[in-house]
Coordinates of N, CA and C in Angstrom, one line a residue:
X1 N 113.8 -106.0 10.7 CA 113.0 -106.2 9.5 C 111.9 -107.2 9.7
X2 N 110.9 -107.2 8.9 CA 109.8 -108.1 9.0 C 110.1 -109.5 8.5
X3 N 111.2 -109.7 7.7 CA 111.5 -111.0 7.3 C 112.8 -111.5 7.9
X4 N 113.2 -110.9 9.0 CA 114.4 -111.2 9.7 C 114.3 -112.5 10.4
X5 N 115.5 -113.1 10.8 CA 115.5 -114.3 11.7 C 116.0 -113.9 13.0
X6 N 116.3 -114.9 13.9 CA 116.9 -114.6 15.2 C 117.7 -115.8 15.6
X7 N 118.6 -115.5 16.5 CA 119.5 -116.6 17.1 C 118.8 -117.1 18.3
X8 N 119.2 -118.3 18.7 CA 118.6 -118.9 19.9 C 119.7 -119.0 21.0
X9 N 119.4 -118.5 22.2 CA 120.3 -118.5 23.3 C 119.4 -119.0 24.5
X10 N 119.4 -120.4 24.7 CA 118.5 -120.9 25.7 C 117.1 -120.6 25.5
X11 N 116.5 -120.0 26.4 CA 115.0 -119.6 26.3 C 114.9 -118.2 25.7
X12 N 116.0 -117.6 25.3 CA 115.9 -116.2 24.8 C 116.2 -116.3 23.3
X13 N 115.4 -115.6 22.5 CA 115.6 -115.4 21.1 C 116.2 -114.0 20.9
X14 N 117.2 -113.9 20.0 CA 117.9 -112.7 19.8 C 117.7 -112.2 18.3
X15 N 116.8 -111.3 18.1 CA 116.4 -110.8 16.8 C 117.7 -110.3 16.1
X16 N 117.7 -110.6 14.8 CA 118.8 -110.1 13.9 C 118.3 -109.2 12.8
X17 N 119.1 -108.3 12.3 CA 118.6 -107.5 11.2 C 118.5 -108.3 10.0
X18 N 117.8 -107.8 9.0 CA 117.6 -108.6 7.8 C 118.9 -108.9 7.0
X19 N 119.8 -108.0 7.0 CA 121.1 -108.1 6.3 C 122.0 -109.2 7.0
X20 N 122.7 -109.9 6.2 CA 123.7 -110.8 6.7 C 125.1 -110.2 6.7
X21 N 125.2 -108.9 6.4 CA 126.4 -108.2 6.4 C 126.8 -107.5 7.7
X22 N 126.0 -107.8 8.8 CA 126.3 -107.1 10.0 C 127.7 -107.7 10.6
X23 N 128.5 -106.8 11.0 CA 129.8 -107.1 11.6 C 130.8 -107.7 10.5
X24 N 130.5 -107.3 9.2 CA 131.4 -107.8 8.2 C 132.4 -106.7 7.8
X25 N 133.5 -107.1 7.2 CA 134.6 -106.2 6.9 C 134.1 -105.1 5.8
X26 N 133.1 -105.5 5.0 CA 132.5 -104.6 4.0 C 131.1 -104.4 4.3
X27 N 130.6 -103.2 4.1 CA 129.2 -102.9 4.3 C 128.4 -103.4 3.1
X28 N 127.1 -103.1 3.0 CA 126.2 -103.6 1.9 C 126.6 -102.9 0.6
X29 N 127.2 -101.7 0.7 CA 127.7 -101.0 -0.5 C 129.0 -101.6 -1.1
X30 N 129.7 -102.4 -0.2 CA 131.0 -102.9 -0.6 C 132.1 -102.0 -0.1
X31 N 131.7 -101.0 0.7 CA 132.7 -100.1 1.2 C 133.4 -100.6 2.5
X32 N 134.6 -100.3 2.8 CA 135.3 -100.9 4.0 C 134.7 -100.3 5.3
X33 N 134.7 -101.1 6.3 CA 134.3 -100.7 7.6 C 135.5 -100.7 8.6
X34 N 135.2 -100.3 9.8 CA 136.3 -100.3 10.8 C 137.0 -101.6 10.9
X35 N 136.2 -102.7 10.8 CA 136.7 -104.0 10.9 C 137.7 -104.3 9.8
X36 N 137.4 -103.8 8.6 CA 138.3 -104.0 7.4 C 139.7 -103.4 7.8
X37 N 139.7 -102.2 8.3 CA 141.0 -101.6 8.5 C 141.7 -102.2 9.7
X38 N 140.9 -102.8 10.7 CA 141.6 -103.5 11.8 C 142.2 -104.8 11.2
X39 N 141.5 -105.5 10.3 CA 142.1 -106.7 9.7 C 143.3 -106.3 8.9
X40 N 143.2 -105.2 8.1 CA 144.3 -104.8 7.3 C 145.6 -104.5 8.2
X41 N 145.3 -103.9 9.3 CA 146.4 -103.6 10.3 C 147.0 -104.8 10.8
X42 N 146.2 -105.8 11.2 CA 146.6 -107.0 11.8 C 147.5 -107.8 10.8
X43 N 147.0 -107.9 9.5 CA 147.8 -108.6 8.5 C 149.1 -107.9 8.2
X44 N 149.2 -106.6 8.3 CA 150.4 -105.9 8.1 C 151.4 -106.2 9.2
X45 N 150.9 -106.3 10.4 CA 151.8 -106.5 11.6 C 152.3 -108.0 11.5
X46 N 151.5 -108.9 11.1 CA 151.9 -110.3 11.0 C 152.7 -110.6 9.8
X47 N 152.4 -109.9 8.7 CA 153.1 -110.2 7.4 C 153.5 -108.9 6.7
X48 N 154.5 -108.2 7.3 CA 154.8 -106.8 6.8 C 155.2 -106.8 5.3
X49 N 155.7 -107.9 4.8 CA 156.1 -107.9 3.4 C 154.9 -108.1 2.4
X50 N 153.8 -108.4 2.9 CA 152.6 -108.7 2.1 C 152.1 -107.4 1.5
X51 N 152.0 -107.3 0.2 CA 151.6 -106.0 -0.4 C 150.1 -105.8 -0.1
X52 N 149.7 -104.6 0.1 CA 148.3 -104.2 0.4 C 147.9 -103.0 -0.4
X53 N 146.7 -103.0 -1.0 CA 146.2 -101.9 -1.7 C 145.1 -101.2 -0.9
X54 N 145.0 -99.9 -1.2 CA 143.9 -99.2 -0.5 C 142.5 -99.6 -1.1
X55 N 141.6 -99.8 -0.3 CA 140.3 -100.3 -0.8 C 139.6 -99.2 -1.6
X56 N 138.7 -99.7 -2.5 CA 137.9 -98.8 -3.3 C 136.7 -98.3 -2.5
X57 N 136.4 -97.1 -2.5 CA 135.2 -96.6 -1.9 C 134.3 -96.0 -2.9
X58 N 133.1 -96.6 -3.0 CA 132.1 -96.2 -4.0 C 131.5 -94.8 -3.7
X59 N 131.2 -94.1 -4.8 CA 130.6 -92.8 -4.6 C 129.1 -93.0 -4.2
X60 N 128.6 -92.1 -3.4 CA 127.2 -92.2 -3.0 C 126.6 -90.8 -2.9
X61 N 125.3 -90.8 -2.8 CA 124.6 -89.5 -2.6 C 124.8 -89.0 -1.2
X62 N 124.8 -87.8 -1.0 CA 124.9 -87.2 0.3 C 123.6 -87.5 1.1
X63 N 123.7 -87.8 2.3 CA 122.5 -88.0 3.2 C 121.7 -86.7 3.4
X64 N 120.5 -86.8 3.1 CA 119.6 -85.7 3.3 C 118.3 -86.1 4.0
X65 N 117.7 -85.2 4.7 CA 116.5 -85.5 5.4 C 115.4 -85.8 4.4
X66 N 114.5 -86.8 4.8 CA 113.4 -87.2 4.0 C 112.1 -86.7 4.8
X67 N 111.5 -85.7 4.3 CA 110.3 -85.2 5.0 C 109.1 -86.2 5.0
X68 N 108.5 -86.4 6.1 CA 107.3 -87.2 6.2 C 106.1 -86.3 6.4
X69 N 105.2 -86.3 5.4 CA 104.2 -85.3 5.4 C 102.9 -85.8 6.0
X70 N 102.7 -87.1 6.1 CA 101.5 -87.7 6.7 C 101.8 -88.6 7.9
X71 N 100.9 -88.5 8.8 CA 100.9 -89.4 9.9 C 99.5 -89.6 10.5
X72 N 99.3 -90.8 11.1 CA 97.9 -91.1 11.6 C 98.1 -92.1 12.7
X73 N 97.3 -92.1 13.7 CA 97.3 -93.1 14.8 C 96.8 -94.4 14.2
X74 N 97.4 -95.5 14.7 CA 97.0 -96.8 14.3 C 95.5 -97.0 14.7
X75 N 95.1 -96.5 15.8 CA 93.7 -96.7 16.3 C 92.7 -96.0 15.3
X76 N 93.1 -94.8 14.8 CA 92.3 -94.0 14.0 C 92.0 -94.7 12.6
X77 N 93.0 -95.4 12.1 CA 92.9 -96.0 10.8 C 92.8 -97.5 10.8
X78 N 92.6 -98.1 12.0 CA 92.6 -99.5 12.1 C 91.6 -100.2 11.3
X79 N 90.4 -99.7 11.2 CA 89.3 -100.3 10.5 C 89.5 -100.3 9.0
X80 N 90.3 -99.4 8.5 CA 90.6 -99.3 7.1 C 91.7 -100.2 6.6
X81 N 92.5 -100.7 7.5 CA 93.6 -101.6 7.1 C 93.5 -103.0 7.6
X82 N 92.5 -103.3 8.4 CA 92.3 -104.7 8.9 C 90.9 -104.9 9.3
X83 N 90.4 -106.1 9.2 CA 89.1 -106.5 9.7 C 89.2 -107.5 10.8
X84 N 88.4 -107.3 11.9 CA 88.6 -108.2 13.0 C 88.2 -109.6 12.8
X85 N 89.0 -110.5 13.4 CA 88.6 -111.9 13.5 C 88.2 -112.2 15.0
X86 N 87.0 -112.7 15.2 CA 86.5 -112.8 16.5 C 86.7 -114.2 17.0
X87 N 87.1 -114.4 18.3 CA 87.2 -115.7 18.9 C 87.0 -115.5 20.4
X88 N 86.7 -116.6 21.1 CA 86.5 -116.6 22.6 C 87.9 -116.3 23.2
X89 N 88.9 -117.0 22.9 CA 90.2 -116.8 23.4 C 91.2 -116.3 22.3
X90 N 92.3 -115.6 22.7 CA 93.2 -115.1 21.7 C 93.8 -116.2 20.8
X91 N 93.9 -115.9 19.6 CA 94.6 -116.8 18.6 C 96.0 -116.4 18.3
X92 N 96.8 -117.3 17.9 CA 98.2 -117.0 17.6 C 98.2 -116.4 16.1
X93 N 99.3 -115.8 15.8 CA 99.5 -115.3 14.5 C 99.4 -116.4 13.4
X94 N 99.9 -117.6 13.7 CA 99.9 -118.7 12.8 C 98.4 -119.2 12.6
X95 N 97.6 -119.2 13.7 CA 96.2 -119.6 13.6 C 95.4 -118.7 12.7
X96 N 95.9 -117.4 12.7 CA 95.2 -116.4 11.9 C 95.7 -116.3 10.4
X97 N 96.7 -117.2 10.1 CA 97.2 -117.2 8.8 C 98.2 -116.1 8.4
X98 N 98.8 -115.5 9.5 CA 99.7 -114.4 9.3 C 101.1 -114.9 9.6
X99 N 102.1 -114.3 8.9 CA 103.5 -114.8 9.1 C 104.3 -113.7 9.8
X100 N 104.2 -112.5 9.4 CA 105.1 -111.4 10.0 C 104.3 -110.2 10.4
X101 N 105.0 -109.3 11.0 CA 104.4 -108.0 11.3 C 103.8 -107.9 12.8
X102 N 102.6 -107.3 12.9 CA 102.0 -107.0 14.2 C 100.6 -107.7 14.2
X103 N 100.1 -107.8 15.4 CA 98.8 -108.4 15.6 C 98.2 -107.6 16.8
X104 N 97.0 -107.0 16.6 CA 96.4 -106.2 17.6 C 95.2 -107.1 18.2
X105 N 95.2 -107.3 19.5 CA 94.2 -108.0 20.2 C 93.3 -106.9 21.0
X106 N 92.0 -107.1 20.9 CA 91.1 -106.1 21.5 C 90.0 -106.9 22.3
X107 N 89.7 -106.4 23.4 CA 88.6 -106.9 24.2 C 88.1 -105.7 25.1
X108 N 87.2 -106.0 26.0 CA 86.7 -105.0 27.0 C 86.7 -105.6 28.3
X109 N 86.7 -104.7 29.3 CA 86.7 -105.1 30.7 C 85.9 -104.1 31.5
X110 N 85.0 -104.6 32.4 CA 84.2 -103.8 33.2 C 85.0 -103.4 34.5
X111 N 84.7 -102.2 35.0 CA 85.4 -101.7 36.1 C 84.9 -102.4 37.4
X112 N 85.8 -103.2 38.0 CA 85.4 -103.9 39.2 C 86.1 -103.3 40.4
X113 N 87.2 -102.6 40.2 CA 87.9 -101.9 41.3 C 88.7 -100.7 40.7
X114 N 89.2 -99.9 41.5 CA 89.9 -98.7 41.0 C 91.2 -99.1 40.2
X115 N 91.8 -100.2 40.6 CA 93.0 -100.7 39.9 C 92.8 -102.2 39.6
X116 N 93.2 -102.6 38.4 CA 93.1 -104.0 37.9 C 94.5 -104.5 37.6
X117 N 94.7 -105.8 37.9 CA 95.9 -106.5 37.6 C 95.7 -107.3 36.3
X118 N 96.5 -107.0 35.3 CA 96.4 -107.8 34.0 C 97.7 -108.5 33.8
X119 N 97.7 -109.7 33.1 CA 98.9 -110.4 32.8 C 98.6 -111.1 31.4
X120 N 99.6 -111.0 30.6 CA 99.6 -111.7 29.3 C 100.4 -113.0 29.5
X121 N 99.8 -114.1 29.3 CA 100.4 -115.4 29.5 C 100.9 -115.9 28.2
X122 N 102.3 -116.1 28.2 CA 102.9 -116.7 27.0 C 102.7 -116.0 25.7
X123 N 103.3 -114.8 25.7 CA 103.2 -114.0 24.5 C 104.6 -113.8 23.8
X124 N 104.6 -113.7 22.5 CA 105.8 -113.5 21.7 C 105.6 -112.4 20.7
X125 N 106.5 -111.4 20.5 CA 107.8 -111.3 21.2 C 107.8 -110.0 22.1
X126 N 107.1 -109.0 21.6 CA 107.0 -107.7 22.4 C 105.6 -107.2 22.4
X127 N 105.1 -106.7 23.5 CA 103.8 -106.2 23.6 C 103.7 -104.8 24.1
X128 N 102.7 -104.1 23.6 CA 102.3 -102.8 24.1 C 100.9 -102.9 24.5
X129 N 100.6 -102.5 25.8 CA 99.2 -102.6 26.3 C 98.6 -101.3 26.4
X130 N 97.3 -101.1 26.0 CA 96.6 -99.9 26.0 C 95.3 -100.0 26.7
X131 N 94.9 -99.1 27.5 CA 93.5 -99.0 28.1 C 92.9 -97.8 27.5
X132 N 91.8 -98.0 26.8 CA 91.0 -96.9 26.2 C 92.0 -96.1 25.3
X133 N 92.9 -96.8 24.6 CA 93.8 -96.3 23.6 C 94.9 -95.4 24.2
X134 N 95.1 -95.5 25.5 CA 96.2 -94.9 26.2 C 97.2 -95.9 26.6
X135 N 98.5 -95.7 26.3 CA 99.5 -96.7 26.5 C 99.8 -96.8 28.0
X136 N 99.9 -98.1 28.4 CA 100.1 -98.4 29.9 C 101.4 -99.1 30.1
X137 N 101.8 -100.0 29.2 CA 103.0 -100.8 29.5 C 103.6 -101.4 28.2
X138 N 104.9 -101.6 28.2 CA 105.6 -102.4 27.2 C 106.3 -103.5 27.8
X139 N 106.2 -104.7 27.3 CA 107.0 -105.8 27.8 C 107.6 -106.6 26.7
X140 N 108.8 -107.2 27.0 CA 109.6 -107.9 26.0 C 110.1 -109.2 26.5
X141 N 109.8 -110.3 25.8 CA 110.3 -111.6 26.0 C 110.1 -112.0 27.5
X142 N 111.2 -112.0 28.3 CA 111.2 -112.5 29.7 C 110.3 -111.6 30.6
X143 N 109.9 -110.4 30.2 CA 109.1 -109.5 31.0 C 107.6 -109.9 30.8
X144 N 107.3 -110.5 29.7 CA 105.9 -110.9 29.4 C 105.5 -111.9 30.4
X145 N 104.3 -111.7 31.0 CA 103.8 -112.5 32.1 C 103.9 -111.8 33.5
X146 N 104.6 -110.7 33.5 CA 104.7 -110.0 34.8 C 103.4 -109.2 34.9
X147 N 103.0 -108.9 36.2 CA 101.8 -108.1 36.4 C 101.8 -106.7 35.8
X148 N 100.7 -106.3 35.3 CA 100.6 -104.9 34.8 C 99.4 -104.4 35.5
X149 N 99.6 -103.4 36.3 CA 98.5 -102.7 37.1 C 98.0 -101.5 36.3
X150 N 96.7 -101.5 36.1 CA 96.1 -100.4 35.3 C 95.0 -99.8 36.0
X151 N 94.7 -98.5 35.8 CA 93.5 -97.8 36.3 C 92.4 -97.9 35.3
X152 N 91.2 -98.2 35.7 CA 90.1 -98.3 34.8 C 89.2 -97.1 35.0
X153 N 89.2 -96.1 34.2 CA 88.5 -94.9 34.4 C 87.0 -94.9 34.2
X154 N 86.6 -95.9 33.3 CA 85.2 -96.0 32.9 C 84.5 -97.2 33.4
X155 N 83.2 -97.3 33.3 CA 82.5 -98.5 33.7 C 82.9 -99.7 32.8
X156 N 83.0 -99.4 31.5 CA 83.4 -100.4 30.5 C 84.6 -99.8 29.8
X157 N 85.7 -100.6 29.7 CA 87.0 -100.1 29.2 C 87.5 -101.0 28.1
X158 N 88.1 -100.4 27.1 CA 88.7 -101.1 26.0 C 90.1 -101.4 26.3
X159 N 90.5 -102.7 26.1 CA 91.8 -103.2 26.2 C 92.4 -103.5 24.8
X160 N 93.5 -103.0 24.5 CA 94.2 -103.3 23.3 C 95.6 -103.8 23.6
X161 N 96.0 -104.9 23.0 CA 97.4 -105.4 23.1 C 98.0 -105.5 21.8
X162 N 99.0 -104.8 21.5 CA 99.7 -104.8 20.2 C 100.9 -105.7 20.3
X163 N 100.9 -106.9 19.7 CA 102.0 -107.9 19.7 C 102.9 -107.7 18.5
X164 N 104.2 -107.7 18.7 CA 105.1 -107.6 17.6 C 105.9 -108.9 17.4
X165 N 105.9 -109.4 16.2 CA 106.7 -110.6 15.8 C 108.1 -110.0 15.5
X166 N 109.2 -110.4 16.2 CA 110.5 -109.8 16.0 C 111.4 -110.8 15.3
X167 N 110.9 -111.9 14.8 CA 111.7 -112.8 14.0 C 111.7 -114.2 14.6
X168 N 111.8 -115.2 13.7 CA 111.8 -116.6 14.1 C 113.2 -117.2 13.9
X169 N 113.5 -118.2 14.8 CA 114.7 -119.0 14.6 C 114.6 -119.8 13.3
X170 N 115.6 -119.7 12.5 CA 115.6 -120.4 11.2 C 116.6 -121.5 11.0
X171 N 117.1 -122.1 12.1 CA 118.0 -123.2 12.1 C 118.0 -123.9 13.4
X172 N 118.6 -125.1 13.4 CA 118.8 -125.8 14.7 C 117.6 -126.4 15.3
X173 N 117.7 -126.8 16.6 CA 116.7 -127.6 17.3 C 115.4 -126.8 17.6
X174 N 115.5 -125.4 17.5 CA 114.3 -124.6 17.8 C 113.5 -124.3 16.5
X175 N 113.9 -124.9 15.4 CA 113.3 -124.5 14.1 C 111.8 -124.7 14.1
X176 N 111.4 -125.9 14.7 CA 109.9 -126.2 14.8 C 109.4 -126.1 16.2
X177 N 110.1 -125.4 17.1 CA 109.7 -125.4 18.5 C 108.4 -124.6 18.6
X178 N 107.6 -125.0 19.6 CA 106.4 -124.3 19.9 C 106.6 -122.8 20.2
X179 N 107.7 -122.5 20.7 CA 108.0 -121.1 21.0 C 108.1 -120.2 19.8
X180 N 108.2 -120.7 18.6 CA 108.2 -119.9 17.4 C 106.9 -119.5 16.9
X181 N 105.8 -119.9 17.6 CA 104.5 -119.3 17.3 C 104.4 -118.0 18.0
X182 N 103.9 -117.0 17.2 CA 103.9 -115.6 17.6 C 102.5 -115.1 18.0
X183 N 102.5 -114.0 18.8 CA 101.3 -113.5 19.3 C 101.0 -113.9 20.7
X184 N 99.8 -113.9 21.1 CA 99.4 -114.4 22.5 C 99.1 -115.9 22.3
X185 N 99.9 -116.7 23.0 CA 99.8 -118.1 22.8 C 98.9 -118.9 23.8
X186 N 98.7 -118.2 24.9 CA 97.8 -118.9 25.9 C 96.6 -118.0 26.3
X187 N 96.8 -116.8 26.8 CA 95.7 -115.9 27.1 C 96.1 -114.7 27.9
X188 N 95.1 -113.9 28.3 CA 95.3 -112.7 29.1 C 94.4 -112.9 30.3
X189 N 95.0 -112.6 31.5 CA 94.3 -112.8 32.7 C 94.0 -111.4 33.4
X190 N 92.8 -111.2 33.9 CA 92.5 -110.1 34.7 C 92.3 -110.7 36.1
X191 N 93.3 -110.4 37.0 CA 93.4 -111.0 38.3 C 93.6 -112.5 38.1
X192 N 92.6 -113.3 38.5 CA 92.8 -114.8 38.4 C 92.0 -115.4 37.3
X193 N 91.4 -114.6 36.4 CA 90.5 -115.1 35.4 C 91.0 -114.8 34.0
X194 N 90.9 -115.7 33.1 CA 91.2 -115.5 31.7 C 90.1 -114.6 31.0
X195 N 90.5 -113.6 30.3 CA 89.6 -112.8 29.6 C 89.2 -113.4 28.3
X196 N 87.9 -113.2 27.9 CA 87.3 -113.8 26.7 C 86.8 -112.7 25.8
X197 N 86.3 -113.2 24.7 CA 85.6 -112.4 23.6 C 86.6 -111.4 23.0
X198 N 87.5 -111.9 22.2 CA 88.6 -111.1 21.6 C 88.3 -110.8 20.1
X199 N 88.8 -109.7 19.7 CA 88.9 -109.3 18.3 C 90.3 -109.2 18.0
X200 N 90.7 -109.8 16.9 CA 92.1 -109.8 16.4 C 92.2 -109.1 15.1
X201 N 93.1 -108.2 15.0 CA 93.4 -107.4 13.8 C 94.8 -107.8 13.3
X202 N 94.8 -108.4 12.1 CA 96.1 -108.8 11.5 C 96.7 -107.6 10.9
X203 N 98.0 -107.3 11.2 CA 98.7 -106.1 10.6 C 100.1 -106.6 10.1
X204 N 100.0 -107.3 8.9 CA 101.3 -107.7 8.3 C 102.1 -106.6 7.8
X205 N 101.5 -105.4 7.6 CA 102.2 -104.2 7.1 C 102.9 -104.4 5.8
X206 N 102.3 -105.2 4.9 CA 102.9 -105.4 3.6 C 102.5 -104.2 2.6
X207 N 101.5 -103.4 3.0 CA 101.1 -102.3 2.1 C 100.5 -101.2 3.0
X208 N 100.7 -100.0 2.6 CA 100.0 -98.9 3.4 C 99.0 -98.2 2.5
X209 N 98.5 -98.8 1.5 CA 97.6 -98.2 0.5 C 96.2 -97.9 1.2
X210 N 95.9 -98.7 2.2 CA 94.6 -98.5 2.9 C 94.6 -97.6 4.1
X211 N 95.8 -97.1 4.4 CA 95.9 -96.2 5.5 C 95.2 -94.9 5.2
X212 N 94.3 -94.4 6.0 CA 93.6 -93.2 5.8 C 94.2 -92.1 6.7
X213 N 95.0 -91.3 6.1 CA 95.7 -90.2 6.8 C 94.9 -89.0 7.2
X214 N 93.6 -89.0 6.7 CA 92.7 -87.9 7.0 C 92.1 -88.1 8.4
X215 N 92.2 -89.3 8.9 CA 91.6 -89.5 10.2 C 92.5 -89.0 11.4
X216 N 91.9 -88.7 12.5 CA 92.7 -88.2 13.6 C 92.4 -89.1 14.8

């Protein structure tokens, strides 16, 4: 979820779902889970004389398919849902005044060789890298920073990096840690050089009213 937190395990953050009912004896409807019956069995084995009642199960609607009639590429409708913020080097989500969601970074690179080595330095939390809007790589946490080799088919090529904020630690010593800043926190390297002249598109995904489904 976009408002979820995460647990801290050393240098790794473990995203959690928005609900605090995960692994609970009752689900969010108040209905019993497998853990409930396991606890019930354990109590009966330890205290056989203890009276137990069968749990109440709430009525619910039958699960049915929800048809989705509209779809559109992010790149096709990008200009209708966000306006770019231009900077020399990438800015973090916090520097751009955004809290949750996604952040798209865009720049261009000239063809210098048949294959180019790219690296995202210090990014949080998950990235998808595109060349000319074609997906090239996905990296998550400890993978971010590894080399990404891409083919540049044109003399001038568009680079897009979609960064996903997967939740911040909301307790303990990492509460105000620098690692809780999201997005690209240092930069992007092409071979040995940092890339410049970036456009950033904030995508908090709080509303879909501006999405233009007529675009392809």
